[in-house]
CSV table of N, CA and C in Angstrom, one decimal:
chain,number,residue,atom,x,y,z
G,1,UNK,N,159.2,-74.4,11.6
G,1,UNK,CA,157.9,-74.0,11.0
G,1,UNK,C,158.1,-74.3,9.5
G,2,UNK,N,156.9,-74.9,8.9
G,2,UNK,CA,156.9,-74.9,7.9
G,2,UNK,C,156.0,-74.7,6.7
G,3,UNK,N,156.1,-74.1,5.2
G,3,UNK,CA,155.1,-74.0,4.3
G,3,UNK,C,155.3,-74.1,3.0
G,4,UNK,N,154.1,-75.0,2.6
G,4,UNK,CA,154.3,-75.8,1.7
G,4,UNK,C,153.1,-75.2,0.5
G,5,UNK,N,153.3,-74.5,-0.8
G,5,UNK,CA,152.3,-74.4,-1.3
G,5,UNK,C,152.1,-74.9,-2.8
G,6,UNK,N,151.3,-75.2,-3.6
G,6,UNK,CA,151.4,-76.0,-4.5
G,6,UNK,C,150.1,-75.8,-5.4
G,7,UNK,N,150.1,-75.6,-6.8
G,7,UNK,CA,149.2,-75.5,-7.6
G,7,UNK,C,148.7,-76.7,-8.8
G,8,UNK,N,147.8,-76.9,-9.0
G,8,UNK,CA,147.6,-77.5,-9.8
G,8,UNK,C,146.1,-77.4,-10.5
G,9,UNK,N,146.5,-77.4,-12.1
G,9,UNK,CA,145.5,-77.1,-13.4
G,9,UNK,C,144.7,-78.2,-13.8
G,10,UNK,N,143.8,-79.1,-13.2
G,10,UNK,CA,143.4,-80.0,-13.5
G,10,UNK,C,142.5,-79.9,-15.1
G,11,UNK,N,142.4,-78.3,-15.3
G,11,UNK,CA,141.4,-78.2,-16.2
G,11,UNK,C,142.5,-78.2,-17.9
G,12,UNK,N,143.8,-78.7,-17.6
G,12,UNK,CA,145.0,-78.9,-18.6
G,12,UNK,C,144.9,-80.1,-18.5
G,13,UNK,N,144.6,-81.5,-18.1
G,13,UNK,CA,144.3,-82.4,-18.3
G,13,UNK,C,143.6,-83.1,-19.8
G,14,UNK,N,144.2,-84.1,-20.5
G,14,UNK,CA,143.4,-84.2,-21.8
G,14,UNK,C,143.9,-85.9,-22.2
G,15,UNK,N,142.3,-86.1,-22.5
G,15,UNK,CA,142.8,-87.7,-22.9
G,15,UNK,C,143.0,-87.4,-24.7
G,16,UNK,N,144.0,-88.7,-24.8
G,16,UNK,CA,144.3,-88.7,-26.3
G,16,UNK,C,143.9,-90.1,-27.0
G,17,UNK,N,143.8,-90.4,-28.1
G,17,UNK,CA,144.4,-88.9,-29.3
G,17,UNK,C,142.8,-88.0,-29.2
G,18,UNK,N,142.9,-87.0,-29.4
G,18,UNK,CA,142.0,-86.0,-29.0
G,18,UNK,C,140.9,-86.0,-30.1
G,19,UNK,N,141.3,-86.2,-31.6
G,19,UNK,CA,140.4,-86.3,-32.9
G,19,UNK,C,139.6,-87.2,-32.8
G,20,UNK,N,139.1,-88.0,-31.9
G,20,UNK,CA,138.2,-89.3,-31.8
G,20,UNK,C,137.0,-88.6,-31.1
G,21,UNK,N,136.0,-88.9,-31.3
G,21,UNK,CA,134.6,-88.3,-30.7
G,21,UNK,C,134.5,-88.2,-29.6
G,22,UNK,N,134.5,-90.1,-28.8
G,22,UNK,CA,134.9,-89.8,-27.4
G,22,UNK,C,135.7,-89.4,-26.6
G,23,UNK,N,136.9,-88.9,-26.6
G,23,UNK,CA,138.1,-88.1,-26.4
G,23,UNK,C,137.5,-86.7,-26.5
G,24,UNK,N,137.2,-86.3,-27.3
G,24,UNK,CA,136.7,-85.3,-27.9
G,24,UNK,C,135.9,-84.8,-26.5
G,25,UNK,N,134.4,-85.2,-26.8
G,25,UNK,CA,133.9,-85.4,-25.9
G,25,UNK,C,134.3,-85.0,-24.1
G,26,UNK,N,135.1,-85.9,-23.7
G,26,UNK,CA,135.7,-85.8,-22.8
G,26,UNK,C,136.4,-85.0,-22.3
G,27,UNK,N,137.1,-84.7,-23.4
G,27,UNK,CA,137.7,-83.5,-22.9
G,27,UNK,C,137.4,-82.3,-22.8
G,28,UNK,N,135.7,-82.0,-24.0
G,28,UNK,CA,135.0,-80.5,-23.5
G,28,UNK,C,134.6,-81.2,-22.2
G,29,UNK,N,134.5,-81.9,-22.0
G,29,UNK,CA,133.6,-82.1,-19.9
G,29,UNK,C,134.9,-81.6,-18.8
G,30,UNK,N,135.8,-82.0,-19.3
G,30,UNK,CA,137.2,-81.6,-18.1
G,30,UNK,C,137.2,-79.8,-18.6
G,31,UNK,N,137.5,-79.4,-19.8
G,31,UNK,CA,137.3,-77.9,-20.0
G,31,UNK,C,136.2,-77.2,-19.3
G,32,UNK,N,135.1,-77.6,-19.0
G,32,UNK,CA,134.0,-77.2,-18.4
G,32,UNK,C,133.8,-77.4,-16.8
G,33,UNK,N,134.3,-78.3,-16.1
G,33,UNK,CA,133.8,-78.8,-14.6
G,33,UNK,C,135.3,-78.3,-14.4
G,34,UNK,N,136.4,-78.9,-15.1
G,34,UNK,CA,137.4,-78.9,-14.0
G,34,UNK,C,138.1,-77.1,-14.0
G,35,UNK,N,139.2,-76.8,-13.1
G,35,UNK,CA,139.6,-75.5,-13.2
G,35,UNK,C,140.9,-76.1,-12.3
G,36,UNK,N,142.0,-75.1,-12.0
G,36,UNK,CA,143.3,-75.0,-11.3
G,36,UNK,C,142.8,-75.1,-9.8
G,37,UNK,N,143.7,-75.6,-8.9
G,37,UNK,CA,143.2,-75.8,-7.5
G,37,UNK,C,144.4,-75.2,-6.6
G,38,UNK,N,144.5,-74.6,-5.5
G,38,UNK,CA,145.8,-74.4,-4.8
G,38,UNK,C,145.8,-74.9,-3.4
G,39,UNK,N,146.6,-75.5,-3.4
G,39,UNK,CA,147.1,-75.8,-1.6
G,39,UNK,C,147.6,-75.1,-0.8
G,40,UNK,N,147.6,-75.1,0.1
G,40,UNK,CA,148.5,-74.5,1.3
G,40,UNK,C,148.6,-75.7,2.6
G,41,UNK,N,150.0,-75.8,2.8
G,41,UNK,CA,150.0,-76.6,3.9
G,41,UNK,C,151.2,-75.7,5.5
G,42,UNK,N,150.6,-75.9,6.2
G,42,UNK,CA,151.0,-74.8,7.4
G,42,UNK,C,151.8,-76.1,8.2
G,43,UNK,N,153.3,-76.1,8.7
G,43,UNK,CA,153.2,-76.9,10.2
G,43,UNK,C,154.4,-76.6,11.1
G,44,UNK,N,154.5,-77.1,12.0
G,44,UNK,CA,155.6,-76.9,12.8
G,44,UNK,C,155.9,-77.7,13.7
G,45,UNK,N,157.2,-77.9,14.5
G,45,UNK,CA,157.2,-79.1,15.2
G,45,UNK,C,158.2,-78.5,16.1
G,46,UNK,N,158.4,-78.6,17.7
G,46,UNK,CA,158.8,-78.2,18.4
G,46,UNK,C,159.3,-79.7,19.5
G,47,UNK,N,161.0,-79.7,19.6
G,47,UNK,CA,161.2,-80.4,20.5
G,47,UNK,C,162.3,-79.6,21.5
G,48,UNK,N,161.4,-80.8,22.6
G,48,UNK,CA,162.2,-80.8,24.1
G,48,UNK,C,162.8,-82.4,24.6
G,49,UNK,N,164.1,-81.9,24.5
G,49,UNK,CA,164.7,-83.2,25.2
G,49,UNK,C,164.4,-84.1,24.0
G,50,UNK,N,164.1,-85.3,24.4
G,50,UNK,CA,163.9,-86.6,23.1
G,50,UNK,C,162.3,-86.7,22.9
G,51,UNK,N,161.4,-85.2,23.3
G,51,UNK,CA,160.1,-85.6,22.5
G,51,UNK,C,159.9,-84.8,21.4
G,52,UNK,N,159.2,-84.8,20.4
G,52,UNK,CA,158.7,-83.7,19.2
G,52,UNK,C,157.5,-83.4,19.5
G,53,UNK,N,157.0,-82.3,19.5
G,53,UNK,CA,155.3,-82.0,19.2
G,53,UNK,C,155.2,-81.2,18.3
G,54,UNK,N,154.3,-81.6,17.3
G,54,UNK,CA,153.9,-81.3,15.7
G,54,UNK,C,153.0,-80.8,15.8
G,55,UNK,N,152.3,-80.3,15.0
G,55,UNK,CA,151.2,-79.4,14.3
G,55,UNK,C,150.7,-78.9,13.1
G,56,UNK,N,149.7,-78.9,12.4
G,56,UNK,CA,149.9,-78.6,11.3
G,56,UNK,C,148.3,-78.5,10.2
G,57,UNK,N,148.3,-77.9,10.1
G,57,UNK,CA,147.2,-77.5,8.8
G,57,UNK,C,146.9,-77.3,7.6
G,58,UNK,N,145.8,-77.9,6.8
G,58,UNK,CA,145.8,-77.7,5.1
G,58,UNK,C,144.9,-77.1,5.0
G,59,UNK,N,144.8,-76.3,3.5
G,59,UNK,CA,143.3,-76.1,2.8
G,59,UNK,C,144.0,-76.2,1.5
G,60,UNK,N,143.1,-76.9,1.0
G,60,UNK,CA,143.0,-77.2,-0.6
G,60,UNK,C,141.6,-76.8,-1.1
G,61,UNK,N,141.7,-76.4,-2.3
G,61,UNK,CA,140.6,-75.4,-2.9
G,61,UNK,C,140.1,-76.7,-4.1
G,62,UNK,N,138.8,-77.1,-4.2
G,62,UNK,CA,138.0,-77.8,-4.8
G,62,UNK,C,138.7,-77.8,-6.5
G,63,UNK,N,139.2,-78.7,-6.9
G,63,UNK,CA,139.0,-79.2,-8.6
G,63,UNK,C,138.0,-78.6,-9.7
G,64,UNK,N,137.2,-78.3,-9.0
G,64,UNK,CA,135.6,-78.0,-9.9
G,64,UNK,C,135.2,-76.9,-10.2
G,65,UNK,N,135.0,-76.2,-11.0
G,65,UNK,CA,134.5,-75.0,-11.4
G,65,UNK,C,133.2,-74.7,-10.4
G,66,UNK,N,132.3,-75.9,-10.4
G,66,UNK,CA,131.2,-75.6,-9.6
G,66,UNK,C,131.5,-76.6,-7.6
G,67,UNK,N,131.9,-75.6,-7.1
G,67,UNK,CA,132.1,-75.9,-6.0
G,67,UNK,C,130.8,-76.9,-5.3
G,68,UNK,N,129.4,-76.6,-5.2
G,68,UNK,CA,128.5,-77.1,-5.1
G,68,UNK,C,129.0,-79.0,-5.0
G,69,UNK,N,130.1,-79.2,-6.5
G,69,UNK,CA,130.3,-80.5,-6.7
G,69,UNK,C,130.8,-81.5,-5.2
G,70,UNK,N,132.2,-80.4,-4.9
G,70,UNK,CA,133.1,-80.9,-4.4
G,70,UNK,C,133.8,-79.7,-3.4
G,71,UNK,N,133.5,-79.1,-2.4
G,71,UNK,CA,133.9,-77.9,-1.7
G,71,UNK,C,135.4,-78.4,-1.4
G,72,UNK,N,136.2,-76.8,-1.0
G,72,UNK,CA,137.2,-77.1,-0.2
G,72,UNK,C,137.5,-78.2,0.2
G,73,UNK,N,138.6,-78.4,0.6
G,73,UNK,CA,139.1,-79.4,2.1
G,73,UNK,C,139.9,-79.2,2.9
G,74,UNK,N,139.5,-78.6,4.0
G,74,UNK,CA,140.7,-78.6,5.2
G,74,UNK,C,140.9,-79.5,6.1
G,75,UNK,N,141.7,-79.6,6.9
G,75,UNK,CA,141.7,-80.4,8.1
G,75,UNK,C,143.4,-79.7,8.4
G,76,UNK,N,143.3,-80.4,9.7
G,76,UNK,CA,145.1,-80.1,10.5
G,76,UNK,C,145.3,-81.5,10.9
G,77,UNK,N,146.4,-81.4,11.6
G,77,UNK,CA,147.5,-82.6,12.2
G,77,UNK,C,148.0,-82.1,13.4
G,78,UNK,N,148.0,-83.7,14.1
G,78,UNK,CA,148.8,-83.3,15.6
G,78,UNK,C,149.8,-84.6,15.7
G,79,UNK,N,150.6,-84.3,16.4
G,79,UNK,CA,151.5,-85.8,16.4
G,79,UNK,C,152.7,-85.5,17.6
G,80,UNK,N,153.1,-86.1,18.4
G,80,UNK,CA,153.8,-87.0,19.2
G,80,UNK,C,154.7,-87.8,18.9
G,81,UNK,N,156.2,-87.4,19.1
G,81,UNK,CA,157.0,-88.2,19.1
G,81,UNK,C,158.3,-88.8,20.1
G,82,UNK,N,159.0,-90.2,20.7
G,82,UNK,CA,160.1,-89.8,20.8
G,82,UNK,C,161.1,-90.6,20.5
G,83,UNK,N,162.4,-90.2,20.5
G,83,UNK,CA,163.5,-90.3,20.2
G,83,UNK,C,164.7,-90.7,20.8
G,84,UNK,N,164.9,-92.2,21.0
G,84,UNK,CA,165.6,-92.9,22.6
G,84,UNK,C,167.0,-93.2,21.9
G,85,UNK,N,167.4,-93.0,20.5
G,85,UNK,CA,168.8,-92.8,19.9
G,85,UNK,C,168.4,-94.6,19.3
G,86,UNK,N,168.3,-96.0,19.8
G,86,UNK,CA,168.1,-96.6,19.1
G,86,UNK,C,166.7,-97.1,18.5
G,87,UNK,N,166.2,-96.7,19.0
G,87,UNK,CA,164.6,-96.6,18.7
G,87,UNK,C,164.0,-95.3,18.7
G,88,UNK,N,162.8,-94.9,17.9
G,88,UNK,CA,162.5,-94.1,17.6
G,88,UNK,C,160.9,-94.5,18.3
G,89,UNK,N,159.5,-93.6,18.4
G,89,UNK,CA,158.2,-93.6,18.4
G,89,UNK,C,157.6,-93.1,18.2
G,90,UNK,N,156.2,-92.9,17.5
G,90,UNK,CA,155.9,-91.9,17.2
G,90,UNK,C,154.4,-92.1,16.7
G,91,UNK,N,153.5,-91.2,17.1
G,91,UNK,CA,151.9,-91.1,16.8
G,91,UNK,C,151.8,-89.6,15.9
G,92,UNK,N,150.9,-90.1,15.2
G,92,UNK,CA,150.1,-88.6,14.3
G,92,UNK,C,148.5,-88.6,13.9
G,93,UNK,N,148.0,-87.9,14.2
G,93,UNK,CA,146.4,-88.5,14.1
G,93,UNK,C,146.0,-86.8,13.1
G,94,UNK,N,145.5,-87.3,11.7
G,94,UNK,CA,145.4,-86.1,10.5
G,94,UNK,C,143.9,-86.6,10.5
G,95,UNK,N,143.0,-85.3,10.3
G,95,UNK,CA,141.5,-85.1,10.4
G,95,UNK,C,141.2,-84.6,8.8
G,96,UNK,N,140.7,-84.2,8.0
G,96,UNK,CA,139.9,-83.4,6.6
G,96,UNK,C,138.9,-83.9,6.2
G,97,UNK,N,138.2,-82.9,5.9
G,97,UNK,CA,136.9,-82.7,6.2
G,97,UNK,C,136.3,-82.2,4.6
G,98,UNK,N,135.3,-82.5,3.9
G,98,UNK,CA,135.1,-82.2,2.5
G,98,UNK,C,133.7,-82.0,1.9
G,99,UNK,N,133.0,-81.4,1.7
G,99,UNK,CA,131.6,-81.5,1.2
G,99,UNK,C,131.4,-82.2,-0.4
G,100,UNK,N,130.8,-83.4,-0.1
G,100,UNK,CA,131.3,-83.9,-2.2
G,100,UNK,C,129.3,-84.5,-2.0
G,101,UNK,N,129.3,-83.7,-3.4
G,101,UNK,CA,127.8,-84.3,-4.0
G,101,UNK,C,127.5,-85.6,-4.0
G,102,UNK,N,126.6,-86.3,-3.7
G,102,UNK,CA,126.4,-87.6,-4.3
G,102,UNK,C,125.2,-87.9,-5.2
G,103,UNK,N,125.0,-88.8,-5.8
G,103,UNK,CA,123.7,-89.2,-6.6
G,103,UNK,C,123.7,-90.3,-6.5
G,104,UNK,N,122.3,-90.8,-5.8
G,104,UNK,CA,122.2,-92.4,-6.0
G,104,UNK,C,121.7,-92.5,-7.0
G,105,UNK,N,120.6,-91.8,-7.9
G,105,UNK,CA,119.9,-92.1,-9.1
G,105,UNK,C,120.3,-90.9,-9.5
G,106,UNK,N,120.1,-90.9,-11.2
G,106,UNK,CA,120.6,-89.7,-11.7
G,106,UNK,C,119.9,-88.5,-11.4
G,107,UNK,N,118.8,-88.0,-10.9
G,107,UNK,CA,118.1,-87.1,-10.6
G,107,UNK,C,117.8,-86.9,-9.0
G,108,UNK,N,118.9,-87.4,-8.3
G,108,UNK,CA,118.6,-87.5,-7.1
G,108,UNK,C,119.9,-87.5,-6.3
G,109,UNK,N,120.0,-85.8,-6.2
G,109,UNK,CA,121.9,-85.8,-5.7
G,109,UNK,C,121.4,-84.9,-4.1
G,110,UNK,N,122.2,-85.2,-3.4
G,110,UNK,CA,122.4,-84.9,-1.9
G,110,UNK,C,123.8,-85.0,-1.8
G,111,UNK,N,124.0,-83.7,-0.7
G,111,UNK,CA,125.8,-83.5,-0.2
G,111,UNK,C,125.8,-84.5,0.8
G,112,UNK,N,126.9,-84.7,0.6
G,112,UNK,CA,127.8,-85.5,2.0
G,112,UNK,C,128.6,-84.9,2.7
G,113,UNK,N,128.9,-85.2,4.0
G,113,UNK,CA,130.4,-84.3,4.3
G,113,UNK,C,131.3,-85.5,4.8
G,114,UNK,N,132.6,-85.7,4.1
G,114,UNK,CA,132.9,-86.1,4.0
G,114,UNK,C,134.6,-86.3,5.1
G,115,UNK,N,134.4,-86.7,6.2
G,115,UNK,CA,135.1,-86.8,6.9
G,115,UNK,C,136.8,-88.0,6.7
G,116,UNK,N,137.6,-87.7,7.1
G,116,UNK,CA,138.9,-88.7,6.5
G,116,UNK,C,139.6,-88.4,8.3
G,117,UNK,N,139.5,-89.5,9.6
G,117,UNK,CA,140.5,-89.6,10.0
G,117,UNK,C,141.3,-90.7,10.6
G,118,UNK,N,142.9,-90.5,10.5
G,118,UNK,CA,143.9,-90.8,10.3
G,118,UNK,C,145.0,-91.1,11.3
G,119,UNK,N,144.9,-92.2,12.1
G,119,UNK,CA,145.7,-92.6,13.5
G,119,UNK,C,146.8,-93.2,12.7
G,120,UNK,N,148.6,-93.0,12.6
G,120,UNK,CA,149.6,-93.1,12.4
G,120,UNK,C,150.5,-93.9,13.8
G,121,UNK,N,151.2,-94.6,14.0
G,121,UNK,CA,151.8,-95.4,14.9
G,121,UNK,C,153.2,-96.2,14.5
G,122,UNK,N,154.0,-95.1,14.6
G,122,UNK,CA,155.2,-95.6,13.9
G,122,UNK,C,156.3,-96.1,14.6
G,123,UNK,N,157.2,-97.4,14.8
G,123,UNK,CA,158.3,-97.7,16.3
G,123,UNK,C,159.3,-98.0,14.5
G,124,UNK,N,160.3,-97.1,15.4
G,124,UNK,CA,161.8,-97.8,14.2
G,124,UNK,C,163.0,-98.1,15.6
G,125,UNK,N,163.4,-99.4,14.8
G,125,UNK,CA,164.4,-99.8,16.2
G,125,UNK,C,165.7,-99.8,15.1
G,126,UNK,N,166.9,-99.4,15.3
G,126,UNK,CA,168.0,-99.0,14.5
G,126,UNK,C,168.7,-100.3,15.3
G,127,UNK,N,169.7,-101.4,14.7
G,127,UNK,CA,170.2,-102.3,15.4
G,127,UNK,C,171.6,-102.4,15.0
């Protein structure tokens, strides 16, 4: 079993040199939208004989002060593997899932949900 957790301050982000108007600029916009985000990643993997079965789960917390922008993201993992000493095999198929604003025209924004998945297919032959 495993857990993985991890923070990040996106709202410490800063273009340089900062005394220039557009910099300037830019950077009150990341002071304002962006904020610190945290992860968590959950998994585990269980073998029998020469197979592995995995598992495993995220949520990451939106970049954005205004969630509305860019919600959460979760999704999990499943995966399949085996292990024949000169050859290896192995499948992992990862799902997440995200609500992000869009705008086609500037006065005309609609959510999306934003789906991401992920079929893995890995053969290592050791010779």
């Amino acid at each position: 079993i495993s857990f993985d957790y991890s923070y990040r301050d996106y709202s410490s982000s800063r273009f340089s040199p900062g005394n220039t108007p557009y910099f300037s600029e830019q950077n009150r916009t990341i002071d304002s939208l962006l904020t610190g985000s945290s992860s968590i990643k959950i998994g585990s993997e269980y073998r029998w004989n020469f197979l592995s079965f995995r598992g495993g789960f995220l949520y990451e917390q939106s970049p954005f002060s205004d969630t509305e922008l860019m919600s959460d993201r979760t999704g999990f993992s499943v995966g399949l593997g085996y292990n024949g000493g000169n050859y290896m095999f192995d499948f992992t198929y990862n799902r997440s899932e995200q609500d992000v604003q869009q705008s086609i025209l500037s006065n005309n924004n609609f959510n999306r949900n934003t789906v991401f998945d992920n079929f893995v297919l890995t053969l290592n032959v050791n010779l």
